[in-house]
């Protein structure tokens, strides 16, 4: 009887070690899911917090093309200075460690693309209330290429960059999103 119990425990240990599970150690964890809706894609961000808190977010950080929200990410990228950006941002990173801000329009290499300026006047700041150990979702729509940093991207990761009293930092990063199939890993 003890031998069977030991074999079951050993088998359970072996099977659980075969699974690849990313464990989030951040105070706020972020998962992404994406699905096609017509010509666009619906991105769902799922926040799980280890504390009760409120995130103050601006809808412009989820919209591509608001000129008053544009920033140059190269200073942030080159210096790794967490205070280099002025606004809360969604930072897109590809597997080559290149980044792009979601709020900046994506321009495919070698193609002429008209600049898209959405009606940003109606985009407002809002509060996302997070409760300890519960999952809160936020959804936004992006165009087909708006999740790319480069035309060769096969998968990307989203980082949530927040400003707090003048200081900025990435508070959480998502799972990898496969670009070609538009699903989360």
JSON list of C-alpha atoms in Angstrom, two decimals:
[
{"chain": "A", "resi": 1, "resn": "UNK", "atom": "CA", "xyz": [0.00, 0.00, 0.00]},
{"chain": "A", "resi": 2, "resn": "UNK", "atom": "CA", "xyz": [2.82, 2.41, 0.88]},
{"chain": "A", "resi": 3, "resn": "UNK", "atom": "CA", "xyz": [4.63, 1.55, -2.33]},
{"chain": "A", "resi": 4, "resn": "UNK", "atom": "CA", "xyz": [1.54, 2.38, -4.43]},
{"chain": "A", "resi": 5, "resn": "UNK", "atom": "CA", "xyz": [1.16, 5.68, -2.57]},
{"chain": "A", "resi": 6, "resn": "UNK", "atom": "CA", "xyz": [4.83, 6.53, -3.16]},
{"chain": "A", "resi": 7, "resn": "UNK", "atom": "CA", "xyz": [4.52, 5.61, -6.86]},
{"chain": "A", "resi": 8, "resn": "UNK", "atom": "CA", "xyz": [1.43, 7.84, -7.21]},
{"chain": "A", "resi": 9, "resn": "UNK", "atom": "CA", "xyz": [3.24, 10.75, -5.56]},
{"chain": "A", "resi": 10, "resn": "UNK", "atom": "CA", "xyz": [6.28, 10.24, -7.81]},
{"chain": "A", "resi": 11, "resn": "UNK", "atom": "CA", "xyz": [4.06, 10.02, -10.91]},
{"chain": "A", "resi": 12, "resn": "UNK", "atom": "CA", "xyz": [2.20, 13.18, -9.88]},
{"chain": "A", "resi": 13, "resn": "UNK", "atom": "CA", "xyz": [5.53, 14.98, -9.40]},
{"chain": "A", "resi": 14, "resn": "UNK", "atom": "CA", "xyz": [6.77, 13.91, -12.83]},
{"chain": "A", "resi": 15, "resn": "UNK", "atom": "CA", "xyz": [3.54, 14.93, -14.57]},
{"chain": "A", "resi": 16, "resn": "UNK", "atom": "CA", "xyz": [3.41, 18.32, -12.87]},
{"chain": "A", "resi": 17, "resn": "UNK", "atom": "CA", "xyz": [7.03, 19.06, -13.80]},
{"chain": "A", "resi": 18, "resn": "UNK", "atom": "CA", "xyz": [6.19, 18.53, -17.49]},
{"chain": "A", "resi": 19, "resn": "UNK", "atom": "CA", "xyz": [3.81, 21.46, -17.57]},
{"chain": "A", "resi": 20, "resn": "UNK", "atom": "CA", "xyz": [5.23, 24.87, -18.45]},
{"chain": "A", "resi": 21, "resn": "UNK", "atom": "CA", "xyz": [3.55, 27.38, -16.17]},
{"chain": "A", "resi": 22, "resn": "UNK", "atom": "CA", "xyz": [4.57, 31.02, -15.94]},
{"chain": "A", "resi": 23, "resn": "UNK", "atom": "CA", "xyz": [4.17, 32.21, -12.39]},
{"chain": "A", "resi": 24, "resn": "UNK", "atom": "CA", "xyz": [3.59, 35.91, -11.88]},
{"chain": "A", "resi": 25, "resn": "UNK", "atom": "CA", "xyz": [5.44, 37.42, -8.94]},
{"chain": "A", "resi": 26, "resn": "UNK", "atom": "CA", "xyz": [4.22, 40.99, -9.59]},
{"chain": "A", "resi": 27, "resn": "UNK", "atom": "CA", "xyz": [1.67, 42.69, -7.34]},
{"chain": "A", "resi": 28, "resn": "UNK", "atom": "CA", "xyz": [-0.61, 42.99, -10.40]},
{"chain": "A", "resi": 29, "resn": "UNK", "atom": "CA", "xyz": [-0.52, 40.22, -13.01]},
{"chain": "A", "resi": 30, "resn": "UNK", "atom": "CA", "xyz": [-1.67, 40.59, -16.61]},
{"chain": "A", "resi": 31, "resn": "UNK", "atom": "CA", "xyz": [-2.88, 37.98, -19.10]},
{"chain": "A", "resi": 32, "resn": "UNK", "atom": "CA", "xyz": [-4.02, 38.67, -22.63]},
{"chain": "A", "resi": 33, "resn": "UNK", "atom": "CA", "xyz": [-6.52, 37.05, -24.94]},
{"chain": "A", "resi": 34, "resn": "UNK", "atom": "CA", "xyz": [-7.36, 38.11, -28.47]},
{"chain": "A", "resi": 35, "resn": "UNK", "atom": "CA", "xyz": [-10.02, 37.26, -31.05]},
{"chain": "A", "resi": 36, "resn": "UNK", "atom": "CA", "xyz": [-10.98, 38.50, -34.50]},
{"chain": "A", "resi": 37, "resn": "UNK", "atom": "CA", "xyz": [-14.03, 40.76, -34.81]},
{"chain": "A", "resi": 38, "resn": "UNK", "atom": "CA", "xyz": [-14.61, 41.74, -38.45]},
{"chain": "A", "resi": 39, "resn": "UNK", "atom": "CA", "xyz": [-11.50, 43.57, -39.73]},
{"chain": "A", "resi": 40, "resn": "UNK", "atom": "CA", "xyz": [-10.24, 44.32, -36.22]},
{"chain": "A", "resi": 41, "resn": "UNK", "atom": "CA", "xyz": [-9.16, 42.35, -33.20]},
{"chain": "A", "resi": 42, "resn": "UNK", "atom": "CA", "xyz": [-10.57, 42.49, -29.70]},
{"chain": "A", "resi": 43, "resn": "UNK", "atom": "CA", "xyz": [-7.86, 42.39, -27.02]},
{"chain": "A", "resi": 44, "resn": "UNK", "atom": "CA", "xyz": [-8.88, 41.40, -23.52]},
{"chain": "A", "resi": 45, "resn": "UNK", "atom": "CA", "xyz": [-6.55, 42.29, -20.67]},
{"chain": "A", "resi": 46, "resn": "UNK", "atom": "CA", "xyz": [-7.15, 40.29, -17.51]},
{"chain": "A", "resi": 47, "resn": "UNK", "atom": "CA", "xyz": [-5.74, 41.83, -14.34]},
{"chain": "A", "resi": 48, "resn": "UNK", "atom": "CA", "xyz": [-5.28, 39.80, -11.18]},
{"chain": "A", "resi": 49, "resn": "UNK", "atom": "CA", "xyz": [-4.16, 41.83, -8.20]},
{"chain": "A", "resi": 50, "resn": "UNK", "atom": "CA", "xyz": [-2.59, 40.70, -4.95]},
{"chain": "A", "resi": 51, "resn": "UNK", "atom": "CA", "xyz": [-4.02, 43.79, -3.23]},
{"chain": "A", "resi": 52, "resn": "UNK", "atom": "CA", "xyz": [-6.99, 46.13, -3.42]},
{"chain": "A", "resi": 53, "resn": "UNK", "atom": "CA", "xyz": [-6.00, 49.04, -5.66]},
{"chain": "A", "resi": 54, "resn": "UNK", "atom": "CA", "xyz": [-7.27, 51.41, -8.34]},
{"chain": "A", "resi": 55, "resn": "UNK", "atom": "CA", "xyz": [-5.54, 51.88, -11.68]},
{"chain": "A", "resi": 56, "resn": "UNK", "atom": "CA", "xyz": [-6.07, 55.30, -13.26]},
{"chain": "A", "resi": 57, "resn": "UNK", "atom": "CA", "xyz": [-5.99, 54.72, -16.99]},
{"chain": "A", "resi": 58, "resn": "UNK", "atom": "CA", "xyz": [-6.62, 56.91, -20.02]},
{"chain": "A", "resi": 59, "resn": "UNK", "atom": "CA", "xyz": [-8.54, 55.51, -22.97]},
{"chain": "A", "resi": 60, "resn": "UNK", "atom": "CA", "xyz": [-5.97, 57.14, -25.28]},
{"chain": "A", "resi": 61, "resn": "UNK", "atom": "CA", "xyz": [-3.37, 54.58, -24.19]},
{"chain": "A", "resi": 62, "resn": "UNK", "atom": "CA", "xyz": [-5.50, 51.89, -25.87]},
{"chain": "A", "resi": 63, "resn": "UNK", "atom": "CA", "xyz": [-6.20, 53.95, -29.01]},
{"chain": "A", "resi": 64, "resn": "UNK", "atom": "CA", "xyz": [-3.76, 54.20, -31.89]},
{"chain": "A", "resi": 65, "resn": "UNK", "atom": "CA", "xyz": [-3.15, 57.66, -33.30]},
{"chain": "A", "resi": 66, "resn": "UNK", "atom": "CA", "xyz": [-4.06, 60.33, -30.70]},
{"chain": "A", "resi": 67, "resn": "UNK", "atom": "CA", "xyz": [-1.45, 63.04, -31.47]},
{"chain": "A", "resi": 68, "resn": "UNK", "atom": "CA", "xyz": [-1.49, 64.56, -27.97]},
{"chain": "A", "resi": 69, "resn": "UNK", "atom": "CA", "xyz": [-0.57, 61.16, -26.54]},
{"chain": "A", "resi": 70, "resn": "UNK", "atom": "CA", "xyz": [2.32, 60.34, -28.89]},
{"chain": "A", "resi": 71, "resn": "UNK", "atom": "CA", "xyz": [5.73, 59.93, -27.36]},
{"chain": "A", "resi": 72, "resn": "UNK", "atom": "CA", "xyz": [9.13, 58.88, -28.61]},
{"chain": "A", "resi": 73, "resn": "UNK", "atom": "CA", "xyz": [9.89, 55.45, -27.15]},
{"chain": "A", "resi": 74, "resn": "UNK", "atom": "CA", "xyz": [13.55, 55.47, -28.25]},
{"chain": "A", "resi": 75, "resn": "UNK", "atom": "CA", "xyz": [14.71, 57.40, -25.16]},
{"chain": "A", "resi": 76, "resn": "UNK", "atom": "CA", "xyz": [12.90, 54.91, -22.94]},
{"chain": "A", "resi": 77, "resn": "UNK", "atom": "CA", "xyz": [14.23, 51.96, -24.94]},
{"chain": "A", "resi": 78, "resn": "UNK", "atom": "CA", "xyz": [17.85, 53.10, -25.17]},
{"chain": "A", "resi": 79, "resn": "UNK", "atom": "CA", "xyz": [18.28, 54.39, -21.62]},
{"chain": "A", "resi": 80, "resn": "UNK", "atom": "CA", "xyz": [15.90, 51.96, -19.87]},
{"chain": "A", "resi": 81, "resn": "UNK", "atom": "CA", "xyz": [14.95, 55.07, -17.89]},
{"chain": "A", "resi": 82, "resn": "UNK", "atom": "CA", "xyz": [11.60, 54.31, -16.24]},
{"chain": "A", "resi": 83, "resn": "UNK", "atom": "CA", "xyz": [10.76, 58.04, -16.08]},
{"chain": "A", "resi": 84, "resn": "UNK", "atom": "CA", "xyz": [11.35, 58.69, -19.81]},
{"chain": "A", "resi": 85, "resn": "UNK", "atom": "CA", "xyz": [7.68, 58.51, -20.80]},
{"chain": "A", "resi": 86, "resn": "UNK", "atom": "CA", "xyz": [5.14, 61.20, -19.88]},
{"chain": "A", "resi": 87, "resn": "UNK", "atom": "CA", "xyz": [1.94, 59.11, -20.07]},
{"chain": "A", "resi": 88, "resn": "UNK", "atom": "CA", "xyz": [0.65, 55.70, -19.07]},
{"chain": "A", "resi": 89, "resn": "UNK", "atom": "CA", "xyz": [1.32, 53.48, -22.06]},
{"chain": "A", "resi": 90, "resn": "UNK", "atom": "CA", "xyz": [0.92, 49.98, -23.45]},
{"chain": "A", "resi": 91, "resn": "UNK", "atom": "CA", "xyz": [4.38, 48.98, -24.66]},
{"chain": "A", "resi": 92, "resn": "UNK", "atom": "CA", "xyz": [4.57, 46.26, -27.32]},
{"chain": "A", "resi": 93, "resn": "UNK", "atom": "CA", "xyz": [7.76, 44.17, -27.36]},
{"chain": "A", "resi": 94, "resn": "UNK", "atom": "CA", "xyz": [8.69, 41.62, -30.00]},
{"chain": "A", "resi": 95, "resn": "UNK", "atom": "CA", "xyz": [11.02, 38.63, -29.70]},
{"chain": "A", "resi": 96, "resn": "UNK", "atom": "CA", "xyz": [13.95, 40.77, -30.95]},
{"chain": "A", "resi": 97, "resn": "UNK", "atom": "CA", "xyz": [13.58, 43.06, -27.88]},
{"chain": "A", "resi": 98, "resn": "UNK", "atom": "CA", "xyz": [12.31, 45.91, -30.07]},
{"chain": "A", "resi": 99, "resn": "UNK", "atom": "CA", "xyz": [9.49, 48.04, -28.69]},
{"chain": "A", "resi": 100, "resn": "UNK", "atom": "CA", "xyz": [6.68, 50.26, -29.94]},
{"chain": "A", "resi": 101, "resn": "UNK", "atom": "CA", "xyz": [4.04, 52.18, -28.05]},
{"chain": "A", "resi": 102, "resn": "UNK", "atom": "CA", "xyz": [0.51, 51.03, -28.89]},
{"chain": "A", "resi": 103, "resn": "UNK", "atom": "CA", "xyz": [-0.56, 54.69, -29.04]},
{"chain": "A", "resi": 104, "resn": "UNK", "atom": "CA", "xyz": [1.77, 55.24, -32.03]},
{"chain": "A", "resi": 105, "resn": "UNK", "atom": "CA", "xyz": [0.52, 54.08, -35.43]},
{"chain": "A", "resi": 106, "resn": "UNK", "atom": "CA", "xyz": [2.27, 51.06, -36.93]},
{"chain": "A", "resi": 107, "resn": "UNK", "atom": "CA", "xyz": [3.87, 51.70, -40.33]},
{"chain": "A", "resi": 108, "resn": "UNK", "atom": "CA", "xyz": [4.86, 48.53, -42.24]},
{"chain": "A", "resi": 109, "resn": "UNK", "atom": "CA", "xyz": [8.36, 48.74, -43.70]},
{"chain": "A", "resi": 110, "resn": "UNK", "atom": "CA", "xyz": [8.36, 49.79, -47.35]},
{"chain": "A", "resi": 111, "resn": "UNK", "atom": "CA", "xyz": [4.63, 50.62, -47.52]},
{"chain": "A", "resi": 112, "resn": "UNK", "atom": "CA", "xyz": [2.80, 53.93, -47.72]},
{"chain": "A", "resi": 113, "resn": "UNK", "atom": "CA", "xyz": [0.09, 54.05, -45.07]},
{"chain": "A", "resi": 114, "resn": "UNK", "atom": "CA", "xyz": [-2.18, 57.05, -44.46]},
{"chain": "A", "resi": 115, "resn": "UNK", "atom": "CA", "xyz": [-2.00, 58.50, -40.96]},
{"chain": "A", "resi": 116, "resn": "UNK", "atom": "CA", "xyz": [-5.08, 57.59, -38.95]},
{"chain": "A", "resi": 117, "resn": "UNK", "atom": "CA", "xyz": [-6.28, 60.18, -36.44]},
{"chain": "A", "resi": 118, "resn": "UNK", "atom": "CA", "xyz": [-9.17, 58.93, -34.32]},
{"chain": "A", "resi": 119, "resn": "UNK", "atom": "CA", "xyz": [-11.57, 61.27, -32.57]},
{"chain": "A", "resi": 120, "resn": "UNK", "atom": "CA", "xyz": [-9.65, 61.53, -29.30]},
{"chain": "A", "resi": 121, "resn": "UNK", "atom": "CA", "xyz": [-11.82, 64.26, -27.78]},
{"chain": "A", "resi": 122, "resn": "UNK", "atom": "CA", "xyz": [-14.21, 61.69, -26.35]},
{"chain": "A", "resi": 123, "resn": "UNK", "atom": "CA", "xyz": [-11.51, 59.46, -24.86]},
{"chain": "A", "resi": 124, "resn": "UNK", "atom": "CA", "xyz": [-11.36, 60.01, -21.11]},
{"chain": "A", "resi": 125, "resn": "UNK", "atom": "CA", "xyz": [-9.50, 58.93, -18.03]},
{"chain": "A", "resi": 126, "resn": "UNK", "atom": "CA", "xyz": [-11.16, 56.14, -16.08]},
{"chain": "A", "resi": 127, "resn": "UNK", "atom": "CA", "xyz": [-10.50, 54.09, -12.96]},
{"chain": "A", "resi": 128, "resn": "UNK", "atom": "CA", "xyz": [-10.15, 50.34, -13.00]},
{"chain": "A", "resi": 129, "resn": "UNK", "atom": "CA", "xyz": [-10.86, 49.02, -9.53]},
{"chain": "A", "resi": 130, "resn": "UNK", "atom": "CA", "xyz": [-8.89, 45.87, -8.72]},
{"chain": "A", "resi": 131, "resn": "UNK", "atom": "CA", "xyz": [-9.81, 43.65, -5.80]},
{"chain": "A", "resi": 132, "resn": "UNK", "atom": "CA", "xyz": [-7.39, 41.26, -4.13]},
{"chain": "A", "resi": 133, "resn": "UNK", "atom": "CA", "xyz": [-7.35, 37.79, -5.74]},
{"chain": "A", "resi": 134, "resn": "UNK", "atom": "CA", "xyz": [-10.09, 38.55, -8.27]},
{"chain": "A", "resi": 135, "resn": "UNK", "atom": "CA", "xyz": [-9.78, 38.95, -12.04]},
{"chain": "A", "resi": 136, "resn": "UNK", "atom": "CA", "xyz": [-10.91, 42.20, -13.70]},
{"chain": "A", "resi": 137, "resn": "UNK", "atom": "CA", "xyz": [-11.04, 42.45, -17.50]},
{"chain": "A", "resi": 138, "resn": "UNK", "atom": "CA", "xyz": [-10.63, 45.42, -19.81]},
{"chain": "A", "resi": 139, "resn": "UNK", "atom": "CA", "xyz": [-11.29, 45.14, -23.55]},
{"chain": "A", "resi": 140, "resn": "UNK", "atom": "CA", "xyz": [-10.17, 47.30, -26.45]},
{"chain": "A", "resi": 141, "resn": "UNK", "atom": "CA", "xyz": [-10.12, 46.99, -30.23]},
{"chain": "A", "resi": 142, "resn": "UNK", "atom": "CA", "xyz": [-7.05, 47.30, -32.45]},
{"chain": "A", "resi": 143, "resn": "UNK", "atom": "CA", "xyz": [-6.45, 47.08, -36.17]},
{"chain": "A", "resi": 144, "resn": "UNK", "atom": "CA", "xyz": [-4.83, 44.03, -37.73]},
{"chain": "A", "resi": 145, "resn": "UNK", "atom": "CA", "xyz": [-1.27, 45.38, -37.66]},
{"chain": "A", "resi": 146, "resn": "UNK", "atom": "CA", "xyz": [-1.50, 47.52, -34.51]},
{"chain": "A", "resi": 147, "resn": "UNK", "atom": "CA", "xyz": [-0.01, 44.74, -32.36]},
{"chain": "A", "resi": 148, "resn": "UNK", "atom": "CA", "xyz": [3.22, 44.61, -34.37]},
{"chain": "A", "resi": 149, "resn": "UNK", "atom": "CA", "xyz": [6.58, 46.26, -33.85]},
{"chain": "A", "resi": 150, "resn": "UNK", "atom": "CA", "xyz": [7.98, 44.99, -37.14]},
{"chain": "A", "resi": 151, "resn": "UNK", "atom": "CA", "xyz": [6.37, 43.36, -40.17]},
{"chain": "A", "resi": 152, "resn": "UNK", "atom": "CA", "xyz": [8.33, 40.16, -39.42]},
{"chain": "A", "resi": 153, "resn": "UNK", "atom": "CA", "xyz": [6.85, 39.74, -35.92]},
{"chain": "A", "resi": 154, "resn": "UNK", "atom": "CA", "xyz": [5.48, 36.31, -35.10]},
{"chain": "A", "resi": 155, "resn": "UNK", "atom": "CA", "xyz": [4.67, 37.01, -31.46]},
{"chain": "A", "resi": 156, "resn": "UNK", "atom": "CA", "xyz": [4.67, 39.98, -29.11]},
{"chain": "A", "resi": 157, "resn": "UNK", "atom": "CA", "xyz": [4.24, 40.74, -25.45]},
{"chain": "A", "resi": 158, "resn": "UNK", "atom": "CA", "xyz": [2.36, 43.68, -23.93]},
{"chain": "A", "resi": 159, "resn": "UNK", "atom": "CA", "xyz": [3.76, 45.66, -21.00]},
{"chain": "A", "resi": 160, "resn": "UNK", "atom": "CA", "xyz": [1.65, 48.00, -18.88]},
{"chain": "A", "resi": 161, "resn": "UNK", "atom": "CA", "xyz": [3.66, 51.15, -18.10]},
{"chain": "A", "resi": 162, "resn": "UNK", "atom": "CA", "xyz": [2.15, 53.41, -15.43]},
{"chain": "A", "resi": 163, "resn": "UNK", "atom": "CA", "xyz": [3.09, 56.84, -14.16]},
{"chain": "A", "resi": 164, "resn": "UNK", "atom": "CA", "xyz": [2.61, 57.40, -10.44]},
{"chain": "A", "resi": 165, "resn": "UNK", "atom": "CA", "xyz": [3.30, 60.87, -8.98]},
{"chain": "A", "resi": 166, "resn": "UNK", "atom": "CA", "xyz": [5.78, 61.64, -11.76]},
{"chain": "A", "resi": 167, "resn": "UNK", "atom": "CA", "xyz": [7.60, 58.32, -11.58]},
{"chain": "A", "resi": 168, "resn": "UNK", "atom": "CA", "xyz": [7.02, 55.63, -14.15]},
{"chain": "A", "resi": 169, "resn": "UNK", "atom": "CA", "xyz": [7.57, 51.92, -14.26]},
{"chain": "A", "resi": 170, "resn": "UNK", "atom": "CA", "xyz": [6.34, 48.79, -15.95]},
{"chain": "A", "resi": 171, "resn": "UNK", "atom": "CA", "xyz": [4.08, 47.16, -13.42]},
{"chain": "A", "resi": 172, "resn": "UNK", "atom": "CA", "xyz": [3.25, 44.01, -15.30]},
{"chain": "A", "resi": 173, "resn": "UNK", "atom": "CA", "xyz": [3.76, 42.15, -18.57]},
{"chain": "A", "resi": 174, "resn": "UNK", "atom": "CA", "xyz": [1.45, 39.86, -20.49]},
{"chain": "A", "resi": 175, "resn": "UNK", "atom": "CA", "xyz": [1.89, 36.39, -21.86]},
{"chain": "A", "resi": 176, "resn": "UNK", "atom": "CA", "xyz": [3.18, 36.08, -25.44]},
{"chain": "A", "resi": 177, "resn": "UNK", "atom": "CA", "xyz": [0.61, 36.69, -28.19]},
{"chain": "A", "resi": 178, "resn": "UNK", "atom": "CA", "xyz": [1.11, 34.81, -31.47]},
{"chain": "A", "resi": 179, "resn": "UNK", "atom": "CA", "xyz": [0.60, 37.36, -34.26]},
{"chain": "A", "resi": 180, "resn": "UNK", "atom": "CA", "xyz": [-0.15, 35.04, -37.21]},
{"chain": "A", "resi": 181, "resn": "UNK", "atom": "CA", "xyz": [-2.88, 33.11, -35.45]},
{"chain": "A", "resi": 182, "resn": "UNK", "atom": "CA", "xyz": [-3.84, 35.93, -33.06]},
{"chain": "A", "resi": 183, "resn": "UNK", "atom": "CA", "xyz": [-4.10, 33.82, -29.96]},
{"chain": "A", "resi": 184, "resn": "UNK", "atom": "CA", "xyz": [-2.39, 33.91, -26.61]},
{"chain": "A", "resi": 185, "resn": "UNK", "atom": "CA", "xyz": [0.23, 31.39, -25.51]}
]
